[in-house]
mmCIF file of C-alpha atoms in Angstrom:
data_model
loop_
_atom_site.group_PDB
_atom_site.id
_atom_site.type_symbol
_atom_site.label_atom_id
_atom_site.label_comp_id
_atom_site.label_asym_id
_atom_site.label_seq_id
_atom_site.Cartn_x
_atom_site.Cartn_y
_atom_site.Cartn_z
ATOM 1 C CA LEU A 16 0.000 0.000 0.000
ATOM 2 C CA LYS A 17 2.933 2.350 0.455
ATOM 3 C CA ARG A 18 3.344 2.575 -3.322
ATOM 4 C CA ALA A 19 -0.383 3.080 -3.992
ATOM 5 C CA SER A 20 -1.458 6.470 -5.257
ATOM 6 C CA ASP A 21 -4.307 8.423 -3.669
ATOM 7 C CA ALA A 22 -6.337 7.612 -6.795
ATOM 8 C CA ASP A 23 -5.764 3.880 -6.215
ATOM 9 C CA VAL A 24 -6.880 4.198 -2.599
ATOM 10 C CA LEU A 25 -9.995 6.135 -3.601
ATOM 11 C CA GLU A 26 -10.981 3.461 -6.121
ATOM 12 C CA VAL A 27 -10.879 0.841 -3.379
ATOM 13 C CA ARG A 28 -12.726 3.104 -0.931
ATOM 14 C CA ARG A 29 -15.505 3.605 -3.510
ATOM 15 C CA VAL A 30 -16.208 -0.125 -3.284
ATOM 16 C CA LEU A 31 -15.490 -0.943 0.363
ATOM 17 C CA GLU A 32 -16.977 1.944 2.327
ATOM 18 C CA PRO A 33 -20.477 2.015 0.787
ATOM 19 C CA MET A 34 -20.655 -1.781 1.155
ATOM 20 C CA ALA A 35 -19.643 -1.522 4.809
ATOM 21 C CA ALA A 36 -22.203 1.244 5.404
ATOM 22 C CA ARG A 37 -25.042 -0.759 3.821
ATOM 23 C CA LEU A 38 -24.196 -3.794 5.935
ATOM 24 C CA ALA A 39 -23.755 -1.731 9.114
ATOM 25 C CA ALA A 40 -27.241 -0.289 8.734
ATOM 26 C CA GLY A 41 -28.687 -3.768 9.023
ATOM 27 C CA ARG A 42 -26.249 -5.351 11.446
ATOM 28 C CA ARG A 43 -25.058 -2.711 13.911
ATOM 29 C CA THR A 44 -25.555 -3.300 17.599
ATOM 30 C CA ALA A 45 -26.701 -0.722 20.134
ATOM 31 C CA ASP A 46 -23.129 -0.554 21.455
ATOM 32 C CA GLU A 47 -21.719 0.071 17.965
ATOM 33 C CA LEU A 48 -24.308 2.788 17.390
ATOM 34 C CA ALA A 49 -23.224 4.429 20.659
ATOM 35 C CA GLN A 50 -19.581 4.292 19.538
ATOM 36 C CA LEU A 51 -20.488 5.914 16.210
ATOM 37 C CA ARG A 52 -22.443 8.632 18.020
ATOM 38 C CA LEU A 53 -19.470 9.294 20.309
ATOM 39 C CA ALA A 54 -16.992 9.481 17.408
ATOM 40 C CA LEU A 55 -19.247 11.956 15.608
ATOM 41 C CA ALA A 56 -19.636 14.060 18.765
ATOM 42 C CA GLU A 57 -15.843 14.070 19.236
ATOM 43 C CA ARG A 58 -15.420 15.156 15.614
ATOM 44 C CA ASP A 59 -17.921 17.994 16.129
ATOM 45 C CA ARG A 60 -16.170 19.086 19.328
ATOM 46 C CA ALA A 61 -12.820 19.130 17.547
ATOM 47 C CA ARG A 62 -14.307 21.160 14.686
ATOM 48 C CA ASP A 63 -15.836 23.651 17.151
ATOM 49 C CA GLN A 64 -12.437 24.026 18.835
ATOM 50 C CA GLY A 65 -10.643 24.502 15.511
ATOM 51 C CA GLU A 66 -8.594 21.321 15.905
ATOM 52 C CA ARG A 67 -8.540 20.333 12.257
ATOM 53 C CA ALA A 68 -6.138 17.413 12.582
ATOM 54 C CA ARG A 69 -8.360 15.888 15.264
ATOM 55 C CA VAL A 70 -11.402 16.338 13.001
ATOM 56 C CA VAL A 71 -9.723 14.228 10.342
ATOM 57 C CA GLU A 72 -8.629 11.667 12.943
ATOM 58 C CA GLN A 73 -12.199 11.326 14.239
ATOM 59 C CA GLU A 74 -13.590 10.981 10.719
ATOM 60 C CA VAL A 75 -11.161 8.153 10.023
ATOM 61 C CA GLU A 76 -12.177 6.551 13.321
ATOM 62 C CA PHE A 77 -15.853 6.916 12.366
ATOM 63 C CA ARG A 78 -15.260 5.209 9.007
ATOM 64 C CA GLU A 79 -13.447 2.357 10.774
ATOM 65 C CA LEU A 80 -16.302 1.979 13.270
ATOM 66 C CA VAL A 81 -18.815 1.790 10.416
ATOM 67 C CA ALA A 82 -16.779 -1.004 8.848
ATOM 68 C CA ARG A 83 -16.598 -2.841 12.176
ATOM 69 C CA ALA A 84 -20.381 -2.470 12.564
ATOM 70 C CA SER A 85 -20.811 -4.212 9.208
ATOM 71 C CA GLY A 86 -20.197 -7.473 11.032
ATOM 72 C CA ASN A 87 -17.742 -8.616 8.372
ATOM 73 C CA ILE A 88 -14.285 -9.029 9.893
ATOM 74 C CA VAL A 89 -12.456 -9.035 6.547
ATOM 75 C CA LEU A 90 -14.268 -5.914 5.339
ATOM 76 C CA GLY A 91 -13.525 -4.209 8.654
ATOM 77 C CA GLU A 92 -9.807 -4.935 8.365
ATOM 78 C CA LEU A 93 -9.659 -3.834 4.724
ATOM 79 C CA VAL A 94 -11.374 -0.525 5.479
ATOM 80 C CA ARG A 95 -9.131 0.038 8.513
ATOM 81 C CA THR A 96 -6.022 -0.550 6.422
ATOM 82 C CA VAL A 97 -7.163 1.708 3.600
ATOM 83 C CA ALA A 98 -8.494 4.404 5.959
ATOM 84 C CA ARG A 99 -5.109 4.699 7.667
ATOM 85 C CA ARG A 100 -3.294 4.758 4.329
ATOM 86 C CA GLY A 101 -4.772 7.983 3.026
ATOM 87 C CA GLY A 102 -6.776 9.085 0.031
ATOM 88 C CA ARG A 103 -8.770 11.414 2.233
ATOM 89 C CA ARG A 104 -8.836 15.109 2.889
ATOM 90 C CA ASP A 105 -6.162 16.519 5.120
ATOM 91 C CA ASP A 106 -6.570 18.977 7.971
ATOM 92 C CA GLU A 107 -6.102 21.974 5.652
ATOM 93 C CA THR A 108 -9.274 21.152 3.707
ATOM 94 C CA VAL A 109 -11.679 20.635 6.609
ATOM 95 C CA PRO A 110 -12.917 24.252 6.848
ATOM 96 C CA GLN A 111 -13.772 24.263 3.137
ATOM 97 C CA LEU A 112 -15.997 21.221 3.650
ATOM 98 C CA ALA A 113 -17.394 22.097 7.076
ATOM 99 C CA ASP A 114 -20.889 22.812 5.726
ATOM 100 C CA LEU A 115 -21.066 19.462 3.963
ATOM 101 C CA ASP A 116 -21.643 16.746 6.521
ATOM 102 C CA PRO A 117 -22.283 13.362 4.999
ATOM 103 C CA PHE A 118 -20.971 11.816 8.231
ATOM 104 C CA SER A 119 -24.124 12.921 10.059
ATOM 105 C CA ALA A 120 -26.227 11.620 7.169
ATOM 106 C CA LEU A 121 -24.379 8.302 7.355
ATOM 107 C CA PHE A 122 -24.936 8.059 11.094
ATOM 108 C CA GLY A 123 -28.643 8.829 10.699
ATOM 109 C CA ALA A 124 -29.061 6.199 7.990
ATOM 110 C CA ILE A 125 -27.298 3.558 10.084
ATOM 111 C CA GLU A 126 -29.377 4.504 13.111
ATOM 112 C CA ARG A 127 -32.590 4.116 11.059
ATOM 113 C CA GLY A 128 -31.405 0.866 9.493
ATOM 114 C CA ASP A 129 -31.580 2.381 5.987
ATOM 115 C CA GLY A 130 -28.864 0.549 4.065
ATOM 116 C CA GLU A 131 -29.390 2.356 0.763
ATOM 117 C CA ALA A 132 -29.175 5.809 2.368
ATOM 118 C CA ALA A 133 -26.105 4.684 4.332
ATOM 119 C CA GLY A 134 -24.426 3.530 1.124
ATOM 120 C CA ARG A 135 -25.206 6.841 -0.592
ATOM 121 C CA ALA A 136 -23.810 8.831 2.344
ATOM 122 C CA ALA A 137 -20.622 6.743 2.323
ATOM 123 C CA GLU A 138 -20.322 7.290 -1.433
ATOM 124 C CA ARG A 139 -20.633 11.044 -0.814
ATOM 125 C CA ILE A 140 -17.832 10.950 1.768
ATOM 126 C CA VAL A 141 -15.504 9.218 -0.677
ATOM 127 C CA GLU A 142 -16.622 11.566 -3.474
ATOM 128 C CA LEU A 143 -15.783 14.626 -1.363
ATOM 129 C CA ASP A 144 -12.426 13.177 -0.398
ATOM 130 C CA GLY A 145 -11.765 12.361 -4.048
ATOM 131 C CA GLY A 146 -12.557 15.938 -5.024
ATOM 132 C CA VAL A 147 -9.946 17.172 -2.577
ATOM 133 C CA VAL A 148 -7.389 14.766 -4.002
ATOM 134 C CA ARG A 149 -8.166 16.021 -7.531
ATOM 135 C CA VAL A 150 -7.802 19.633 -6.365
ATOM 136 C CA ARG A 151 -4.400 18.828 -4.854
ATOM 137 C CA VAL A 152 -3.255 17.140 -8.072
ATOM 138 C CA ASP A 153 -4.535 20.062 -10.186
ATOM 139 C CA GLU A 154 -2.795 22.582 -7.921
ATOM 140 C CA LEU A 155 0.451 20.647 -8.170
ATOM 141 C CA ALA A 156 0.172 20.484 -11.966
ATOM 142 C CA THR A 157 -0.416 24.244 -12.091
ATOM 143 C CA ARG A 158 2.631 24.913 -9.920
ATOM 144 C CA VAL A 159 4.824 22.656 -12.034
ATOM 145 C CA SER A 160 3.663 24.232 -15.297
ATOM 146 C CA ALA A 161 4.362 27.706 -13.895
ATOM 147 C CA THR A 162 8.021 27.001 -13.153
ATOM 148 C CA PRO A 163 10.478 28.803 -15.443
ATOM 149 C CA ASP A 164 11.763 25.609 -17.086
ATOM 150 C CA ASN A 165 8.251 24.513 -18.021
ATOM 151 C CA ARG A 166 6.934 27.789 -19.454
ATOM 152 C CA ARG A 167 8.548 27.063 -22.796
ATOM 153 C CA GLY A 168 6.976 23.622 -22.933
ATOM 154 C CA PRO A 169 8.559 20.232 -22.546
ATOM 155 C CA ARG A 170 12.137 19.755 -23.576
ATOM 156 C CA VAL A 171 12.447 17.461 -26.547
ATOM 157 C CA LYS A 172 15.735 16.011 -27.641
ATOM 158 C CA ARG A 173 15.995 16.101 -31.372
ATOM 159 C CA ALA A 174 17.947 13.600 -33.329
ATOM 160 C CA ASN A 175 20.602 14.969 -35.641
ATOM 161 C CA PRO A 176 19.512 14.630 -39.265
#
């Protein structure tokens, strides 16, 4: 996984996390629901206190708890491994996404036992994280193309005729 790109991680997350959310909605226990509620409350507290790194940490924890609540041990381990690897927004992007809260929607769907809504909310989380990854890649490409050596275009070695 160390060699995997953020795009590779996001592709896997697009499959695993919605599946875990759908299963969790039908299988979660009362204790798991309480753990999810606590993780979400901790995330909200961190956001209110401006602790952006802790917000991201709690969101990763929430995603791992959802996978655990799916009742599938293998799926839980896969999500945990991928969640800790990356392919998610970093602490610098949290304020830009503060008004968009698919985590609360995911919690509500799991609480209601609505697997389809839970899957859609999980898809939205991955979609938002993927958008941030694309923005980072686009910003990097813009910076590289603005460097003095790249303004003239790529260097091409020409063969002598």
